[in-house]
Amino acid sequence: MPLYDHHNRGIDYLRISVTDRCNLACVYCKPRQNMHVLPHREILQYEEMHRLATVAAGLGISRVRVTGGEPLVRRGVIDFIASLGSIPGLQDISLTTNGVLLPAMIDDLHGAGLRRLNISLDSLEPRKFSEITGMQAWDSVWRGIERAEELGFTPLKINMVPVRGVNDDEIVAFSLLTRSRRIHVRFIEFMPIGANDRWCTEACVTADETRDIIEREIGPLTPFTTESGAGPSQNYTIPGARGVIGFISPITKHFCSTCRRLRLTADGKIRPCLLSDTEIDVKSPMRGGCDDEELRRLLKCALQIKPERHYIHATAQGCYERTMSKIGG
Ligand code: SAM
């Protein structure tokens, strides 16, 4: 049984950010000025995350996604993922990564029981990838994707944030990946989150616009529905294709009424809504010796304050205190 929040949404999904650090500096994610990273003591230990996940699973959370920052830069993350698999009630464990370290780690991740992977990739052109991310690592990410396909990760999702004038000319190329590969390519609207000084309305390529671009070039897409609780993505296929094209539109079509998530930030805050800075501290109580009953109370409290919806389209940029990498994307 999932947990129910104040607005009667079943909440069964927890995103755990294991670090606020990232090995990339994507132009649409990080502010241009240097970003402060937290000292190690401020970050939850794996034991603390495991404890919180266990209590959450006892309350009805059945799905966990490990994210960051870049989760693969934190030492011990493979063991942590393996340890999540032993928590009673957790049925689905997944990982979101930029893929840079995947070639060295993917076999061990598979060995740790991981089967679901989202890889963020914003360009199919190595040079543009470096311009967007600040690192020459496209080949590594691509090798990681190919190995994930070989190992049979299902579904294997590639997340792309189209930013006008940066990579929107690659929308069709990304879509065509799904013709011959069993990959989900998901286009995510660029959000004005964090101290993001690059965001402006014009930079955001909306989901409708992205779909128009694809249908103009390739032809009509066919609606595609599968897994129950498939999440916020509106899915389609190119007729006859092996893969899926998804559109995630937090800006133009908020999907708050179907949101089933809580987030645990790397510094130990439960964040009920990505797009609201209201958070509940669980690190201080845990370090102060609280019992599991108190953690249950705090988790239930997070459900009570989970907002009915966000108002991001009406919000000026930079209103949120944390960037995506600091919240856990
Ligand atoms: N490092 C991991 C990765 O790259 O997937 C996990 C964290 S990253 C913050 C998670 C996702 O957030 C990535 O797919 C990234 O593209 C997305 N993201 C970051 N900033 C964003 C923004 N302002 N709008 C939309 N998506 C954003």
Coordinates of C-alpha atoms and ligand atoms in Angstrom, one line a residue:
M1 CA 0.0 0.0 0.0
P2 CA 1.4 3.4 -0.9
L3 CA 1.4 6.3 1.5
Y4 CA -1.2 9.0 0.8
D5 CA -0.5 12.7 1.0
H6 CA -2.8 15.5 1.9
H7 CA -4.2 15.6 -1.6
N8 CA -4.9 11.9 -1.8
R9 CA -2.0 11.1 -4.1
G10 CA -0.4 7.7 -3.5
I11 CA 3.3 8.3 -2.8
D12 CA 5.5 5.2 -3.4
Y13 CA 8.6 6.7 -4.9
L14 CA 11.7 8.1 -3.2
R15 CA 14.7 9.7 -4.9
I16 CA 17.8 9.6 -2.9
S17 CA 20.6 12.0 -3.8
V18 CA 23.9 10.5 -2.6
T19 CA 26.0 13.6 -3.3
D20 CA 25.8 17.2 -4.3
R21 CA 29.0 16.9 -6.3
C22 CA 29.2 16.4 -10.0
N23 CA 32.0 15.8 -12.5
L24 CA 30.2 17.9 -15.2
A25 CA 29.3 21.5 -15.2
C26 CA 26.4 21.6 -17.7
V27 CA 25.5 25.1 -18.8
Y28 CA 21.8 24.7 -18.0
C29 CA 22.3 23.1 -14.6
K30 CA 25.1 24.9 -12.9
P31 CA 25.3 28.7 -12.3
R32 CA 28.2 30.3 -14.0
Q33 CA 29.9 31.3 -10.8
N34 CA 31.6 28.6 -8.8
M35 CA 29.2 26.4 -7.0
H36 CA 29.8 25.7 -3.4
V37 CA 29.9 22.0 -2.5
L38 CA 29.1 20.8 1.0
P39 CA 31.8 19.5 3.4
H40 CA 31.6 15.6 3.7
R41 CA 30.3 15.8 7.3
E42 CA 27.2 17.6 6.0
I43 CA 26.4 14.8 3.6
L44 CA 24.4 11.8 4.9
Q45 CA 26.4 8.6 5.4
Y46 CA 25.2 5.6 3.4
E47 CA 24.0 4.0 6.7
E48 CA 21.8 7.0 7.4
M49 CA 20.3 6.9 3.8
H50 CA 19.8 3.1 4.2
R51 CA 18.0 3.7 7.5
L52 CA 15.7 6.3 6.1
A53 CA 15.0 4.1 3.0
T54 CA 14.1 1.2 5.3
V55 CA 11.7 3.3 7.3
A56 CA 10.2 4.7 4.2
A57 CA 9.8 1.2 2.7
G58 CA 8.0 0.2 5.9
L59 CA 5.5 3.0 5.3
G60 CA 4.8 2.0 1.7
I61 CA 7.6 3.4 -0.5
S62 CA 8.4 0.7 -3.0
R63 CA 10.6 2.4 -5.6
V64 CA 13.9 4.2 -5.1
R65 CA 16.0 6.1 -7.6
V66 CA 19.6 6.9 -6.7
T67 CA 20.7 10.2 -8.1
G68 CA 22.9 13.3 -7.3
G69 CA 24.9 15.5 -8.1
E70 CA 26.6 12.7 -10.0
P71 CA 25.9 9.5 -7.9
L72 CA 28.8 7.6 -9.5
V73 CA 31.4 10.0 -8.2
R74 CA 30.7 9.0 -4.6
R75 CA 32.8 6.2 -3.3
G76 CA 30.9 3.1 -2.2
V77 CA 27.8 3.8 -4.3
I78 CA 27.7 0.3 -5.9
D79 CA 27.6 -1.3 -2.4
F80 CA 25.0 1.2 -1.4
I81 CA 22.8 0.2 -4.4
A82 CA 23.3 -3.5 -3.6
S83 CA 22.3 -2.8 0.0
L84 CA 19.0 -1.2 -1.1
G85 CA 18.1 -4.5 -2.7
S86 CA 17.9 -6.1 0.7
I87 CA 15.3 -3.7 2.1
P88 CA 12.0 -5.4 2.5
G89 CA 9.3 -3.8 0.4
L90 CA 11.6 -2.1 -2.1
Q91 CA 10.8 -3.6 -5.5
D92 CA 12.4 -1.2 -7.9
I93 CA 15.8 0.4 -7.7
S94 CA 17.1 2.6 -10.4
L95 CA 19.9 5.1 -11.1
T96 CA 20.2 8.4 -12.8
T97 CA 23.7 9.2 -14.1
N98 CA 25.5 11.4 -16.6
G99 CA 27.2 8.2 -17.7
V100 CA 30.8 9.5 -17.7
L101 CA 31.9 6.8 -15.2
L102 CA 29.7 4.1 -16.6
P103 CA 32.2 2.2 -18.7
A104 CA 34.3 1.4 -15.6
M105 CA 31.3 0.7 -13.3
I106 CA 28.4 -0.6 -15.3
D107 CA 29.3 -4.3 -15.0
D108 CA 29.6 -4.0 -11.2
L109 CA 26.3 -2.0 -11.1
H110 CA 24.6 -4.8 -12.9
G111 CA 26.3 -7.3 -10.6
A112 CA 24.8 -5.3 -7.7
G113 CA 21.4 -6.0 -9.0
L114 CA 20.7 -2.7 -10.8
R115 CA 18.5 -3.2 -13.9
R116 CA 17.1 0.3 -14.5
L117 CA 19.2 3.2 -15.7
N118 CA 18.5 6.8 -16.8
I119 CA 21.5 8.4 -18.6
S120 CA 21.5 12.1 -19.2
L121 CA 22.9 13.1 -22.6
D122 CA 22.4 16.4 -24.3
S123 CA 24.3 16.0 -27.5
L124 CA 25.2 13.3 -29.9
E125 CA 28.1 15.5 -31.1
P126 CA 31.3 15.0 -29.0
R127 CA 32.4 18.6 -29.5
K128 CA 29.0 20.1 -28.5
F129 CA 28.8 17.7 -25.6
S130 CA 32.1 19.2 -24.3
E131 CA 30.8 22.7 -24.8
I132 CA 27.6 21.9 -22.8
T133 CA 29.2 19.9 -20.0
G134 CA 32.8 21.4 -19.8
M135 CA 34.3 17.9 -20.2
Q136 CA 35.5 15.8 -23.2
A137 CA 33.7 12.7 -22.2
W138 CA 31.1 11.9 -24.9
D139 CA 32.9 8.7 -25.9
S140 CA 32.7 7.4 -22.3
V141 CA 29.0 8.1 -22.0
W142 CA 28.3 6.5 -25.4
R143 CA 30.4 3.4 -24.4
G144 CA 28.4 3.2 -21.2
I145 CA 25.1 3.4 -23.2
E146 CA 26.2 0.6 -25.5
R147 CA 27.3 -1.6 -22.6
A148 CA 24.0 -1.0 -20.8
E149 CA 22.2 -2.2 -24.0
E150 CA 24.4 -5.3 -24.1
L151 CA 23.7 -6.0 -20.5
G152 CA 20.0 -5.7 -21.1
F153 CA 19.1 -2.8 -18.8
T154 CA 15.4 -2.2 -19.3
P155 CA 14.2 0.3 -19.8
L156 CA 17.3 2.2 -20.7
K157 CA 16.4 5.9 -20.8
I158 CA 18.3 8.8 -22.2
N159 CA 17.3 12.2 -20.8
M160 CA 17.8 15.2 -23.0
V161 CA 17.1 18.8 -22.1
P162 CA 16.6 20.8 -25.3
V163 CA 17.9 24.3 -24.9
R164 CA 17.2 26.7 -27.7
G165 CA 20.3 27.7 -29.7
V166 CA 22.3 25.1 -27.8
N167 CA 21.1 21.6 -28.8
D168 CA 17.6 22.0 -30.2
D169 CA 18.9 21.1 -33.6
E170 CA 19.5 17.6 -32.4
I171 CA 16.0 16.7 -31.4
V172 CA 15.3 14.7 -34.5
A173 CA 18.7 12.9 -34.3
F174 CA 17.9 11.8 -30.7
S175 CA 14.4 10.7 -31.8
L176 CA 15.8 8.6 -34.5
L177 CA 17.9 6.6 -32.0
T178 CA 14.7 4.9 -31.0
R179 CA 14.1 3.5 -34.5
S180 CA 16.6 0.7 -34.2
R181 CA 17.4 0.7 -30.4
R182 CA 15.2 -0.3 -27.5
I183 CA 15.9 3.0 -25.8
H184 CA 13.5 5.5 -24.3
V185 CA 14.6 9.0 -25.3
R186 CA 12.9 11.6 -23.1
F187 CA 12.9 15.3 -23.7
I188 CA 12.7 17.3 -20.5
E189 CA 11.7 21.0 -20.5
F190 CA 14.4 23.3 -19.3
M191 CA 13.3 24.5 -15.9
P192 CA 14.2 27.8 -14.1
I193 CA 15.6 26.0 -11.2
G194 CA 18.5 26.9 -8.9
A195 CA 20.6 30.0 -9.3
N196 CA 20.3 29.3 -13.0
D197 CA 21.4 32.4 -14.8
R198 CA 20.9 30.8 -18.2
W199 CA 17.2 30.3 -18.0
C200 CA 14.8 32.5 -19.9
T201 CA 11.4 31.7 -21.4
E202 CA 12.8 31.6 -24.9
A203 CA 15.5 29.1 -24.0
C204 CA 12.9 26.5 -23.0
V205 CA 11.8 24.4 -25.9
T206 CA 8.4 23.2 -24.9
A207 CA 7.2 19.6 -25.2
D208 CA 4.6 20.6 -27.8
E209 CA 7.3 22.3 -29.8
T210 CA 9.7 19.4 -29.5
R211 CA 7.0 17.0 -30.7
D212 CA 6.1 19.3 -33.6
I213 CA 9.8 19.4 -34.7
I214 CA 9.9 15.5 -34.6
E215 CA 6.5 15.1 -36.4
R216 CA 7.5 17.6 -39.1
E217 CA 10.6 15.6 -39.9
I218 CA 9.6 12.0 -39.2
G219 CA 5.8 11.9 -39.4
P220 CA 3.1 11.4 -36.8
L221 CA 4.0 9.7 -33.6
T222 CA 1.8 7.0 -32.1
P223 CA 0.8 7.3 -28.4
F224 CA 2.4 4.6 -26.3
T225 CA 1.3 3.4 -22.8
T226 CA 2.8 0.7 -20.8
E227 CA 3.9 0.3 -17.2
S228 CA 1.4 1.4 -14.7
G229 CA 2.6 4.6 -12.9
A230 CA 4.9 5.3 -15.8
G231 CA 5.5 8.7 -14.3
P232 CA 5.4 12.1 -15.7
S233 CA 6.4 11.2 -19.3
Q234 CA 4.0 11.4 -22.1
N235 CA 5.2 8.5 -24.3
Y236 CA 5.0 8.0 -28.1
T237 CA 6.7 5.8 -30.7
I238 CA 7.7 6.3 -34.3
P239 CA 5.6 3.6 -36.0
G240 CA 7.6 0.4 -36.3
A241 CA 10.4 1.7 -34.0
R242 CA 11.9 -0.4 -31.2
G243 CA 12.2 2.4 -28.7
V244 CA 10.1 5.1 -27.1
I245 CA 10.0 8.9 -27.2
G246 CA 8.8 10.7 -24.1
F247 CA 8.0 14.3 -23.3
I248 CA 8.3 15.6 -19.7
S249 CA 6.7 19.0 -19.5
P250 CA 7.0 20.4 -16.0
I251 CA 6.7 24.0 -17.4
T252 CA 3.8 23.8 -19.9
K253 CA 1.7 20.9 -18.5
H254 CA 2.4 20.3 -14.9
F255 CA 1.8 16.8 -13.8
C256 CA 1.5 17.5 -10.1
S257 CA -1.8 15.6 -9.6
T258 CA 0.0 12.4 -10.5
C259 CA 3.2 13.0 -8.6
R260 CA 4.1 10.0 -6.5
R261 CA 7.5 11.3 -5.2
L262 CA 9.5 12.4 -2.2
R263 CA 13.1 13.3 -2.4
L264 CA 15.9 12.9 0.1
T265 CA 18.7 15.4 -0.5
A266 CA 22.3 14.5 0.0
D267 CA 22.4 16.8 3.1
G268 CA 19.5 15.0 4.7
K269 CA 16.4 16.9 3.9
I270 CA 13.1 15.4 2.8
R271 CA 11.9 17.6 -0.1
P272 CA 8.3 16.8 -0.9
C273 CA 8.3 18.8 -4.2
L274 CA 11.2 19.4 -6.6
L275 CA 9.9 22.9 -7.2
S276 CA 9.3 24.1 -3.7
D277 CA 12.1 24.9 -1.2
T278 CA 10.1 23.6 1.8
E279 CA 12.1 20.8 3.3
I280 CA 12.1 18.7 6.5
D281 CA 15.4 18.0 8.2
V282 CA 16.0 14.3 9.0
K283 CA 19.8 14.4 9.4
S284 CA 19.8 16.4 12.7
P285 CA 17.2 14.1 14.3
M286 CA 19.1 11.0 13.1
R287 CA 22.4 12.3 14.4
G288 CA 20.7 13.3 17.6
G289 CA 19.7 9.7 18.2
C290 CA 16.0 9.8 17.2
D291 CA 14.1 6.5 17.0
D292 CA 12.4 5.1 13.8
E293 CA 9.1 6.2 15.1
E294 CA 10.3 9.8 14.8
L295 CA 11.5 9.2 11.3
R296 CA 8.1 7.8 10.4
R297 CA 6.5 11.0 11.9
L298 CA 8.8 13.2 9.8
L299 CA 8.0 11.3 6.6
K300 CA 4.3 11.6 7.3
C301 CA 4.8 15.2 7.9
A302 CA 6.5 15.6 4.5
L303 CA 3.3 14.1 3.0
Q304 CA 1.1 16.6 4.8
I305 CA 3.1 19.5 3.4
K306 CA 3.6 18.2 -0.1
P307 CA 2.1 21.0 -2.2
E308 CA -0.9 20.4 -4.4
R309 CA 1.0 21.8 -7.4
H310 CA 3.9 24.0 -8.3
Y311 CA 3.7 27.5 -9.9
I312 CA 7.0 27.4 -11.7
H313 CA 5.8 29.1 -14.9
A314 CA 4.8 32.1 -12.8
T315 CA 8.1 32.1 -11.0
A316 CA 11.1 34.4 -11.8
Q317 CA 14.3 32.6 -12.5
G318 CA 16.7 31.9 -9.6
C319 CA 13.9 31.7 -7.0
Y320 CA 14.9 28.3 -5.8
E321 CA 17.7 28.0 -3.4
R322 CA 19.2 24.8 -4.8
T323 CA 20.2 23.7 -8.4
M324 CA 19.0 20.3 -9.7
S325 CA 22.4 18.8 -8.8
K326 CA 21.9 20.1 -5.2
I327 CA 18.4 18.7 -4.9
G328 CA 18.9 15.4 -6.7
G329 CA 17.5 15.4 -10.2
Ligands
SAM1 N1 24.3 13.6 -12.6 C1 23.1 12.9 -12.9 C2 22.7 13.1 -14.3 O1 23.3 13.8 -15.0 O2 21.7 12.4 -14.7 C3 21.9 13.1 -11.9 C4 21.6 14.5 -11.5 S1 21.1 15.6 -12.8 C5 20.8 17.1 -11.9 C6 19.5 15.0 -13.2 C7 18.8 15.5 -14.4 O3 18.5 16.9 -14.2 C8 19.6 15.5 -15.7 O4 18.9 14.8 -16.7 C9 19.7 17.0 -16.1 O5 19.7 17.1 -17.5 C10 18.5 17.5 -15.4 N2 18.5 19.0 -15.2 C11 19.4 19.7 -14.5 N3 19.1 21.0 -14.5 C12 18.0 21.1 -15.2 C13 17.1 22.2 -15.5 N4 17.4 23.4 -15.2 N5 16.0 21.9 -16.2 C14 15.7 20.6 -16.6 N6 16.4 19.6 -16.3 C15 17.6 19.8 -15.6

